[in-house]
Coordinates of C-alpha atoms in Angstrom, one line a residue:
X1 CA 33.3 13.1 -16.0
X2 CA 34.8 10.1 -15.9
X3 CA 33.8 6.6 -14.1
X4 CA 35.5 3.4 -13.0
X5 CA 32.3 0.8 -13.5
X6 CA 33.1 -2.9 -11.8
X7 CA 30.6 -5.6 -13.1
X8 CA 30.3 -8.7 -11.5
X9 CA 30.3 -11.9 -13.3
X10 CA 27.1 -12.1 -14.4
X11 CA -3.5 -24.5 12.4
X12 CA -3.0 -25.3 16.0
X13 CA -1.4 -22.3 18.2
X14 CA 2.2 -22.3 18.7
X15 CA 3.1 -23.4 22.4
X16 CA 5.7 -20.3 22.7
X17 CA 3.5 -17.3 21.6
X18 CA 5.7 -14.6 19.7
X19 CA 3.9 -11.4 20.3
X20 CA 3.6 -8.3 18.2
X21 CA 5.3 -4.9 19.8
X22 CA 4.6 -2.2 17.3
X23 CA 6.1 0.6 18.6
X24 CA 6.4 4.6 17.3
X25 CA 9.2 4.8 14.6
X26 CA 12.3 7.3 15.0
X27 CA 14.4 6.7 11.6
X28 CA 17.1 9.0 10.2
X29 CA 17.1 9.1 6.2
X30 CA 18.9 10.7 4.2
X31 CA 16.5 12.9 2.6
X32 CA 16.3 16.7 1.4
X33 CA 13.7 18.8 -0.3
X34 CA 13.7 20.3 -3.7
X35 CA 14.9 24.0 -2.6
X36 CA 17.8 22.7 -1.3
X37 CA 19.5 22.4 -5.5
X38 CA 21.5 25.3 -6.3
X39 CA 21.3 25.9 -9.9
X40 CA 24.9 24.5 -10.5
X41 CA 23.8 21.4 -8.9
X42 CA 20.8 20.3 -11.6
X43 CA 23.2 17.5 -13.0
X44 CA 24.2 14.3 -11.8
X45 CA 25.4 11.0 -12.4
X46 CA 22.0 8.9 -12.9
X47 CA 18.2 10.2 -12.2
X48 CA 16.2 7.7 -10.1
X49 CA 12.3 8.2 -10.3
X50 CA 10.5 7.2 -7.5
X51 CA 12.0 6.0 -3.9
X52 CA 9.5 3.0 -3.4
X53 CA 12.0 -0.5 -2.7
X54 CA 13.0 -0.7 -6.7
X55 CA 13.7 2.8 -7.0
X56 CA 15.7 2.7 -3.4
X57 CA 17.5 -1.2 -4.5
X58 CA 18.9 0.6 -8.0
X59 CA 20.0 3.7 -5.5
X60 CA 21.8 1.4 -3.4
X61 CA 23.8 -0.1 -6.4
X62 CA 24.4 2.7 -7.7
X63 CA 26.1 3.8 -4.4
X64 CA 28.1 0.8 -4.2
X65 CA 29.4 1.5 -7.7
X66 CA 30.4 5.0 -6.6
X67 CA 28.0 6.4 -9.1
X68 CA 26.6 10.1 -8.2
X69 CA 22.5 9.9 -8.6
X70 CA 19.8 11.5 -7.2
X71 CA 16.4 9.6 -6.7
X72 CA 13.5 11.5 -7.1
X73 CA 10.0 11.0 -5.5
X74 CA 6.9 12.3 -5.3
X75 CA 5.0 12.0 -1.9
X76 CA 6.1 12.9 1.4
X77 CA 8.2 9.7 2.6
X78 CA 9.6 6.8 0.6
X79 CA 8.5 3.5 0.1
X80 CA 6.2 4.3 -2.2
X81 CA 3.1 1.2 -2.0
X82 CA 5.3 -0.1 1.4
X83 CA 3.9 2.7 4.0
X84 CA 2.8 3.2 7.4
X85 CA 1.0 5.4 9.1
X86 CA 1.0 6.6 12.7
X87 CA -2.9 7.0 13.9
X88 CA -4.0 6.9 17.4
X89 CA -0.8 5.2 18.9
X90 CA -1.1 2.4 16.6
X91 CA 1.2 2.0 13.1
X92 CA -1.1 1.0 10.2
X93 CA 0.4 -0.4 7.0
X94 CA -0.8 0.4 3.8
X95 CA -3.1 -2.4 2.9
X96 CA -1.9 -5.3 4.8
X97 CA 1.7 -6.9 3.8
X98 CA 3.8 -9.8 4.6
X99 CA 7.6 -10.2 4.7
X100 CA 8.9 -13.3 3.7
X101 CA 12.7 -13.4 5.5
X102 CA 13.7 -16.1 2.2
X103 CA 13.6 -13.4 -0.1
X104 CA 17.0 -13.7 -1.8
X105 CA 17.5 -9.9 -2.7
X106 CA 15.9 -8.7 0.5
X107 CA 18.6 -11.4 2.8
X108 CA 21.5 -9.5 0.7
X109 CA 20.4 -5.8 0.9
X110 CA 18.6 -5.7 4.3
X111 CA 19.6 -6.2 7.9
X112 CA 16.7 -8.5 9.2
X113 CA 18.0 -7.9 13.4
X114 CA 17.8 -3.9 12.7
X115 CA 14.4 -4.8 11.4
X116 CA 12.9 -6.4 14.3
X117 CA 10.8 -8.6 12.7
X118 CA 8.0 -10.2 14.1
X119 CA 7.1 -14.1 13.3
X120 CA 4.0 -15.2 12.3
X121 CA 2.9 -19.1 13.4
X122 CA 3.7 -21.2 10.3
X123 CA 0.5 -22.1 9.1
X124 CA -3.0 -20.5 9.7
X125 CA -6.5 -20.6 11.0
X126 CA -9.5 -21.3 8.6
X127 CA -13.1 -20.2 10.0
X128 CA -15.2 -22.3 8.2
X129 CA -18.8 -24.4 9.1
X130 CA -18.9 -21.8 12.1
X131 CA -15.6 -22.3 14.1
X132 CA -11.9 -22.8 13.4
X133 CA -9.8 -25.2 12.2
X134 CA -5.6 -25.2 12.3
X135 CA -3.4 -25.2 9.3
X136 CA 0.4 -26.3 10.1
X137 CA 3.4 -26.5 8.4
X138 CA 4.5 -29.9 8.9
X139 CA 8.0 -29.5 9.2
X140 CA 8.0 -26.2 11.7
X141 CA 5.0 -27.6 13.5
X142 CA 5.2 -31.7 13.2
X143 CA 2.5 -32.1 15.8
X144 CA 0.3 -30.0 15.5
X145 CA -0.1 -30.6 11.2
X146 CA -0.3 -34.8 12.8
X147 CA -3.3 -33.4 14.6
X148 CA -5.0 -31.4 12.2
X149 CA -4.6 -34.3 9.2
X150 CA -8.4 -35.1 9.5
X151 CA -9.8 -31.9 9.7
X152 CA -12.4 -30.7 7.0
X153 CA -9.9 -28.1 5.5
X154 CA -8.8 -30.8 2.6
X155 CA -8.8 -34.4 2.4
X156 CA -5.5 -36.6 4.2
X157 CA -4.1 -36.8 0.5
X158 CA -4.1 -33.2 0.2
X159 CA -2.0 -32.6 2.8
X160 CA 0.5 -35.1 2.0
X161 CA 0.6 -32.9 -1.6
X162 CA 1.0 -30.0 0.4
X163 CA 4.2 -32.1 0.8
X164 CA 4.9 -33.2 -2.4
X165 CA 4.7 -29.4 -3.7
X166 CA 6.9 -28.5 -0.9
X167 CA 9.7 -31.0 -2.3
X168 CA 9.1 -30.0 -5.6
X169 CA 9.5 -26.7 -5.2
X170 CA 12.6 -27.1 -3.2
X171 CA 14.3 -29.1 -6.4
X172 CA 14.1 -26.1 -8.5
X173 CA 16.2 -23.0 -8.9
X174 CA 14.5 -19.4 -8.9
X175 CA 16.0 -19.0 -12.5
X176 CA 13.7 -21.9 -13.2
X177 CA 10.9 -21.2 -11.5
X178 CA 10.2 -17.8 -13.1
X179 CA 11.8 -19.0 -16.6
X180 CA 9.1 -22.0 -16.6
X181 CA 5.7 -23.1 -18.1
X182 CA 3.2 -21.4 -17.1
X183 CA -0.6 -21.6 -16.2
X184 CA -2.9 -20.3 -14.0
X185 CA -2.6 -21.0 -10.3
X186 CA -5.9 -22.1 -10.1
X187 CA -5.3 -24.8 -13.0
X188 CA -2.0 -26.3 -11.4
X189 CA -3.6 -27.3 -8.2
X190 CA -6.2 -29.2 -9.7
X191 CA -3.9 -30.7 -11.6
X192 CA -1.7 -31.6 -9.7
X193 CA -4.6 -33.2 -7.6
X194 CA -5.8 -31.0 -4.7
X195 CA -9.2 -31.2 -4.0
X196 CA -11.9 -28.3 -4.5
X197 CA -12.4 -28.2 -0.6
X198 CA -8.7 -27.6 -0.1
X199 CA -8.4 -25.3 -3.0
X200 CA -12.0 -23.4 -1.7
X201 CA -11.2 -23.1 1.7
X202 CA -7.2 -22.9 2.4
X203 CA -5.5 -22.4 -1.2
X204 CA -8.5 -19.5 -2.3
X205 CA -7.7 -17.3 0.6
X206 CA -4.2 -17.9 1.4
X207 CA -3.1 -17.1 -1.6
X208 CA -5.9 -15.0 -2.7
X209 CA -4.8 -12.8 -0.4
X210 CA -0.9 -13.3 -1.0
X211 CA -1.9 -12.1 -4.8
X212 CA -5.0 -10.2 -4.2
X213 CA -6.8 -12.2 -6.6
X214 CA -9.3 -15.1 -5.2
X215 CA -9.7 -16.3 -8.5
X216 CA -6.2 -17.8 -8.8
X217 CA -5.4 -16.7 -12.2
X218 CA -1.8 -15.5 -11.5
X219 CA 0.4 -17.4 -13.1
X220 CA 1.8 -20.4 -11.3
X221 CA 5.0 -19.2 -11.6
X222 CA 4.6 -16.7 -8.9
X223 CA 2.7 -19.0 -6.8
X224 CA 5.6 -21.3 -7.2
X225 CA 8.2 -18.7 -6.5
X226 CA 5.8 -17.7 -3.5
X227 CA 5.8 -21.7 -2.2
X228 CA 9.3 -22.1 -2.0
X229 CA 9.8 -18.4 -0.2
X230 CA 7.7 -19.6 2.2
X231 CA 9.2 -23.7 2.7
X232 CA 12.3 -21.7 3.7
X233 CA 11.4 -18.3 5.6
X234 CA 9.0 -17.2 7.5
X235 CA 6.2 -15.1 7.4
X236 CA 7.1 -11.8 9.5
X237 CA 6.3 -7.9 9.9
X238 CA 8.6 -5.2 11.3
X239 CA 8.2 -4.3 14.6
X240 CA 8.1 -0.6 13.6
X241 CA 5.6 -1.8 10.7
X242 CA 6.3 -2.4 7.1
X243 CA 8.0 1.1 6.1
X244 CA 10.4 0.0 8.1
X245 CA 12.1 -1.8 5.1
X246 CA 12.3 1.3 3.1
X247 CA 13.3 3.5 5.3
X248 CA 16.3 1.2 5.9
X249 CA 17.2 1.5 2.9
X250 CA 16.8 5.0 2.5
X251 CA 18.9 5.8 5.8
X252 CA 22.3 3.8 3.6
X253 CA 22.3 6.4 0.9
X254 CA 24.0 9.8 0.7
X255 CA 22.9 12.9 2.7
X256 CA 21.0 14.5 0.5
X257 CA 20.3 12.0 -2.5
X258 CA 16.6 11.5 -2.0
X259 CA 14.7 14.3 -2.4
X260 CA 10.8 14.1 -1.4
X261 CA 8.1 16.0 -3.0
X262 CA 9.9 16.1 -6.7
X263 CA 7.2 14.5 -8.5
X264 CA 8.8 13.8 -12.3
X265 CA 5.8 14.9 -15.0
X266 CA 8.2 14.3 -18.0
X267 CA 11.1 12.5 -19.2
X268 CA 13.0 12.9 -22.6
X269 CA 13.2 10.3 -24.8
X270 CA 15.8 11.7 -27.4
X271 CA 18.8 10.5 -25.3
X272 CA 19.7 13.9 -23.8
X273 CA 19.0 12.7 -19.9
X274 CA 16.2 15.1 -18.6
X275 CA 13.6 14.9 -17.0
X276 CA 11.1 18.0 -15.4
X277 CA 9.3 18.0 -12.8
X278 CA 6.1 19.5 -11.8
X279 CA 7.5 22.8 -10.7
X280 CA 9.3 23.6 -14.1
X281 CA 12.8 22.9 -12.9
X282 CA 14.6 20.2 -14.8
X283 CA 17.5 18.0 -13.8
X284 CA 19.9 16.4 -16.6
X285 CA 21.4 12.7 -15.9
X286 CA 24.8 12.1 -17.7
X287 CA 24.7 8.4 -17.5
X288 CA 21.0 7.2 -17.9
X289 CA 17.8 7.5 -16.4
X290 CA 15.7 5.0 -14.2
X291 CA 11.9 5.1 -14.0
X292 CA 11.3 3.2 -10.6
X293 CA 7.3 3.5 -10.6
X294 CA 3.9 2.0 -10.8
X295 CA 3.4 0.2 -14.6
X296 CA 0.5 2.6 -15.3
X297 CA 2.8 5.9 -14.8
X298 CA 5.6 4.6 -16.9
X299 CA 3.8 5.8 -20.3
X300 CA 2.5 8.8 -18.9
X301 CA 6.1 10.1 -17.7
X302 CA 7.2 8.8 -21.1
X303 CA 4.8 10.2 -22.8
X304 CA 4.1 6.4 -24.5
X305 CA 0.7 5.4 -25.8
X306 CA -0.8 3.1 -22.9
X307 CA -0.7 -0.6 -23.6
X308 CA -3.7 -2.9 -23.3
X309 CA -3.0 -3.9 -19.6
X310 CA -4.6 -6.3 -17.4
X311 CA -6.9 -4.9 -14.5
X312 CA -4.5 -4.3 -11.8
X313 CA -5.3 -5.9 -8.5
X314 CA -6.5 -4.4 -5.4
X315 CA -7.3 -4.5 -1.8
X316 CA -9.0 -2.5 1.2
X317 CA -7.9 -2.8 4.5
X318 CA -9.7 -1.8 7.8
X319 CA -7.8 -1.5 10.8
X320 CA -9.8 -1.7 14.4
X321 CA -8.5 -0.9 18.0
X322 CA -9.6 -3.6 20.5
X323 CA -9.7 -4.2 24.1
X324 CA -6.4 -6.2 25.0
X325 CA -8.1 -8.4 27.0
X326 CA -10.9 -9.7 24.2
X327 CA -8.7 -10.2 21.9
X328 CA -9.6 -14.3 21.1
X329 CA -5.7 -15.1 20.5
X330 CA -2.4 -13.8 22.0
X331 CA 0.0 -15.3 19.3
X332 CA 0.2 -14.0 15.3
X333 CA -1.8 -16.0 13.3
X334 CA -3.3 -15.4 10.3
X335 CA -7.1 -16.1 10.3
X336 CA -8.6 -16.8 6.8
X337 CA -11.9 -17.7 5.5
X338 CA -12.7 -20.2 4.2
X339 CA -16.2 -20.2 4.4
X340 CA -17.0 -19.1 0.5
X341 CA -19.2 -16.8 2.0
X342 CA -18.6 -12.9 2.7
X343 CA -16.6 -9.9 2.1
X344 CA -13.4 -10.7 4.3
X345 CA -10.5 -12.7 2.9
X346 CA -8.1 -12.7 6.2
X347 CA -7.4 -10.9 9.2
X348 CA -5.3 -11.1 12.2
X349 CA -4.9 -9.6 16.1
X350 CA -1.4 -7.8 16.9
X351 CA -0.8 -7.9 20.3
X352 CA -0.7 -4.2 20.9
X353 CA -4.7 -4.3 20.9
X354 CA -4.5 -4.1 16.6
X355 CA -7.6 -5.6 14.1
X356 CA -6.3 -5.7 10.4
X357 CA -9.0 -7.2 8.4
X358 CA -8.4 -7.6 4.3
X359 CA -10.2 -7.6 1.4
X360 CA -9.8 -8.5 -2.2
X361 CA -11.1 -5.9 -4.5
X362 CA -12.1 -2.1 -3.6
X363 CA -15.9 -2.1 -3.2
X364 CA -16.4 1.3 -4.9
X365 CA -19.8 1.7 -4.7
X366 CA -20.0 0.5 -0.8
X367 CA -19.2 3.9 1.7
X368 CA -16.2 3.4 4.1
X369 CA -19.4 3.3 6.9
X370 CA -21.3 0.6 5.2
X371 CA -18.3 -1.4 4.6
X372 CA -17.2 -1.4 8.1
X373 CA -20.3 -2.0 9.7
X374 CA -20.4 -5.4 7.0
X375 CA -17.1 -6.4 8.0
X376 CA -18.2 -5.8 12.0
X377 CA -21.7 -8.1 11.3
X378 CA -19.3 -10.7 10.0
X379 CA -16.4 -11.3 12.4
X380 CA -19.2 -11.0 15.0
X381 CA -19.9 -14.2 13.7
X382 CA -16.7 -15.6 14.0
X383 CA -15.9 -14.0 17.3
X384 CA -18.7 -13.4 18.8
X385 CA -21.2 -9.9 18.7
X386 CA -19.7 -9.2 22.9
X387 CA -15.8 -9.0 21.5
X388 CA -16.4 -8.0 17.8
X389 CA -19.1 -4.8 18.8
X390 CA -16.5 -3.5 21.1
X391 CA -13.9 -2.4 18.1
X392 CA -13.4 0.7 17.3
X393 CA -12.6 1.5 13.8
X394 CA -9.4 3.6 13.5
X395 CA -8.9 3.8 9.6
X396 CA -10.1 2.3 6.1
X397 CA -7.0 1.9 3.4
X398 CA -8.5 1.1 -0.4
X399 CA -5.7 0.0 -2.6
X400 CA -6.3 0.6 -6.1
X401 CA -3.3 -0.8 -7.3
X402 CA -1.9 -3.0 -4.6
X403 CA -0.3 -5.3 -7.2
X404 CA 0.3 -5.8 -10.5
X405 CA -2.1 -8.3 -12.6
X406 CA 0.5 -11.4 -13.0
X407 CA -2.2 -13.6 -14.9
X408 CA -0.8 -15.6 -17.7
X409 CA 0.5 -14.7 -20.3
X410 CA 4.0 -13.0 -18.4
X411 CA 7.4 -12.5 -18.7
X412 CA 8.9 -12.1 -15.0
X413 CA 12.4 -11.2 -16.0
X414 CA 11.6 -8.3 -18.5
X415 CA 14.4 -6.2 -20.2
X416 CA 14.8 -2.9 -18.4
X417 CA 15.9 -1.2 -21.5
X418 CA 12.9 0.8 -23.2
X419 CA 14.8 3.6 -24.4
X420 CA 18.0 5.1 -24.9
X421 CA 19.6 5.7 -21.5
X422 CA 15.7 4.9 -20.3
X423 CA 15.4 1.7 -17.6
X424 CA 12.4 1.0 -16.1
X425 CA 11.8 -1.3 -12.7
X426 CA 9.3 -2.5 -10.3
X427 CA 7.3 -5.3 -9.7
X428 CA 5.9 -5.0 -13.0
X429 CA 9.1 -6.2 -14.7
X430 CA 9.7 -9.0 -12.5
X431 CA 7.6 -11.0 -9.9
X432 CA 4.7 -9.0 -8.2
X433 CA 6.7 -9.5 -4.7
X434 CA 9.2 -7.5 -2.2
X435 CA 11.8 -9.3 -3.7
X436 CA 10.9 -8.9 -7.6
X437 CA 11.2 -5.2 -7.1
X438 CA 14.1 -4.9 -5.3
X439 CA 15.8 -7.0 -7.7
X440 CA 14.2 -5.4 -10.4
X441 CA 16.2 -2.1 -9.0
X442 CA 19.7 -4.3 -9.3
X443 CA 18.8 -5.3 -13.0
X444 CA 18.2 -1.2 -14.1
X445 CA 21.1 -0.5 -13.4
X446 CA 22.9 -3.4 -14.6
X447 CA 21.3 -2.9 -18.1
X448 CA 22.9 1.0 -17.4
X449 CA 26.6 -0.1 -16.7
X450 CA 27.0 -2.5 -19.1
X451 CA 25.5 -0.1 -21.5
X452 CA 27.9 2.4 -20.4
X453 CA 30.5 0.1 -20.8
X454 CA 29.3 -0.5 -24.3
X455 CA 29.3 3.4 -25.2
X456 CA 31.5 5.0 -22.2
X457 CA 31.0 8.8 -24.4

């Protein structure tokens, strides 16, 4: 077989509401199933394992480089952690999710107009000493951030650092960014001055919930990395929900080169290029195999002793339908607390009559019941028991491992080499974000040509 590789050189409201329009999804991917190999076809250029967005950004280079593949996945759909579900006329994401549109990988591999995506206000609403209070971004919303300067979510001076963080993550290059020093998030702010009331009742669960982790112990060169994103883009969903994005990606490749239900149990690490899957058949790579899933099923597939990892983080999300006309707000905002007190991190209202409420953590020993009606007594007192009683639950999502633990000590731009003609990706190998996986995906099979280029027999 031979192959021509080409390397490059290496809160107030808003006053014009933007409204949420989920609607039902009808996406053509190019997908097949496992009968569909004939036993002449169990070769190909590379094996891809796992169709979530790293797994589906290598595919896509891979097809720009004219390379034959075939990307295996597990489950039913890709996407992998980036899912939704139809239930009851309403589309439910996974665990809730954010786009940011100033993701650099996701501006060059994704068409944002075919997405449809749906702006949140630039800033948020904090509940905290029993109502709510606005925070703007001062240079999408000037006024309104003049007007909320002397509210009791942080002190005058920490909004004018808000500022100075803006500027100074503005200065810096990504490369720089995740290449820097690094401590835990919850360190740099106080060092670089914000007060505890800011850090307790904006930066806790703002963030918290951006990194699952109301501690702050990621690393601050996510949260910088996250900062800058958001200085530049905004904070959106896909009007058909968040596996929109996937699926996108997906519907680019060849007919036929994702197949679903092919879950991988094993790959060979001698160099020979196969991997089996769970119903004995094997497929054989000539060029290299890429292992596009979660950290904690890389050893297992490889058959590697486990490393001493980090808890990973996780989430549970509850979705309520509402009466349309009690829900409190008609524009997207997100609503955070920042009361200190409770089980709810943030929520917002969709204007299709949606509730998504989050949580950091999974609450194992609480029932789905118990949980709900905890998370009902407590927006009741945010809302008010009349609106709040009047929900009905539709579905509870508990994330296990929603993200991968980013604390200090990490290295965010990991080589994907761990074997020969092995390449992992994911989040895990860069930044724990839309964007770290799908360039994680790019770098795979970078690390493949180049190799290839190296030893083309």
């Amino acid at each position: 077989m031979t192959l021509t590789l080409s390397l490059p050189s290496l809160p107030c409201i808003s006053p014009t509401p933007r409204r949420f329009s989920f609607q039902p999804r009808s996406v053509q991917l190019s997908i097949d199933s496992p009968g569909s190999f004939s036993p002449s076809e169990r070769q190909t250029g590379v094996v891809v394992i796992g169709a979530g967005l790293a797994g589906l950004a290598a595919a896509t280079r891979l097809h720009s480089e004219n390379i034959p593949f075939l990307v295996l996945e597990a489950s039913d759909a890709v996407g992998g952690r980036v899912r939704t579900d139809p239930v009851a006329g309403f589309l439910l994401d996974r665990g809730f999710q954010i786009f940011i549109t100033a993701y650099p990988e996701a501006k060059r591999l994704l068409d944002y107009q075919a997405l449809d995506l749906q702006k949140f206000y630039a800033g948020a609403r904090v509940y905290y000493g029993g109502g709510f209070h606005t925070v703007a971004d001062p240079v999408r919303h000037f006024w309104d951030s003049i007007q909320t300067l002397t509210n009791p979510i942080g002190t005058v001076l920490d909004k004018l650092l808000i500022g100075l963080a803006r500027l100074r993550v503005l200065s810096r290059s990504d490369e720089e960014i995740l290449a820097a020093d690094e401590v835990p998030t919850i360190d740099f702010l106080r060092k670089f001055g914000f007060s505890e009331s800011v850090i307790g009742r904006f930066f806790r669960p703002f963030f918290g919930g951006v990194f699952f982790d109301r501690e702050l112990e990621t690393t601050s060169r996510l949260f910088d990395f996250i900062f800058k994103c958001l200085a530049l883009g905004d904070n959106t969903l896909p009007a058909k929900g968040i596996s929109a994005i996937p699926e996108q990606l997906a519907s680019k490749l060849p007919t036929g080169s994702v197949l679903l239900n092919s879950k991988v149990v094993s790959v060979d690490r001698s160099g020979s290029g196969t991997v089996r899957l769970q119903n004995g058949d094997t497929i054989k790579s000539e060029l290299g195999v890429v292992v596009a899933v979660e950290e904690p099923e890389v050893a297992k597939l490889l058959g590697l002793k486990p490393a001493e990892k980090k808890p990973a983080r996780s989430t549970v999300c509850l979705y309520f339908s509402a009466d349309r006309n009690q829900i409190p707000v008609r524009e997207p905002v997100l609503f955070l607390n920042g009361s200190g007190k409770g089980i709810v991190n943030n929520m917002f209202f969709a204007t299709n009559a949606l509730v998504s409420v989050s949580l950091i953590g999974l609450y194992e020993a609480v029932s789905d019941a118990d949980l709900t009606a905890q998370v009902v007594g407590e927006l009741s007192d945010w809302f008010g028991e009349s609106i709040v009683g009047s929900w009905e639950h539709l579905r509870t999502y508990r994330v296990g491992y929603a993200q991968p633990n980013q604390s200090p000590p990490t290295n965010l731009v990991k080589d994907p080499r761990i074997g020969s003609g092995i390449y992992v990706c994911g989040d895990h190998v860069t930044s724990a974000t839309f964007d770290g996986a799908l360039v994680s995906g790019g770098r795979a099979v970078e690390a493949l040509l180049r190799d290839r280029v190296k030893s083309p027999n």
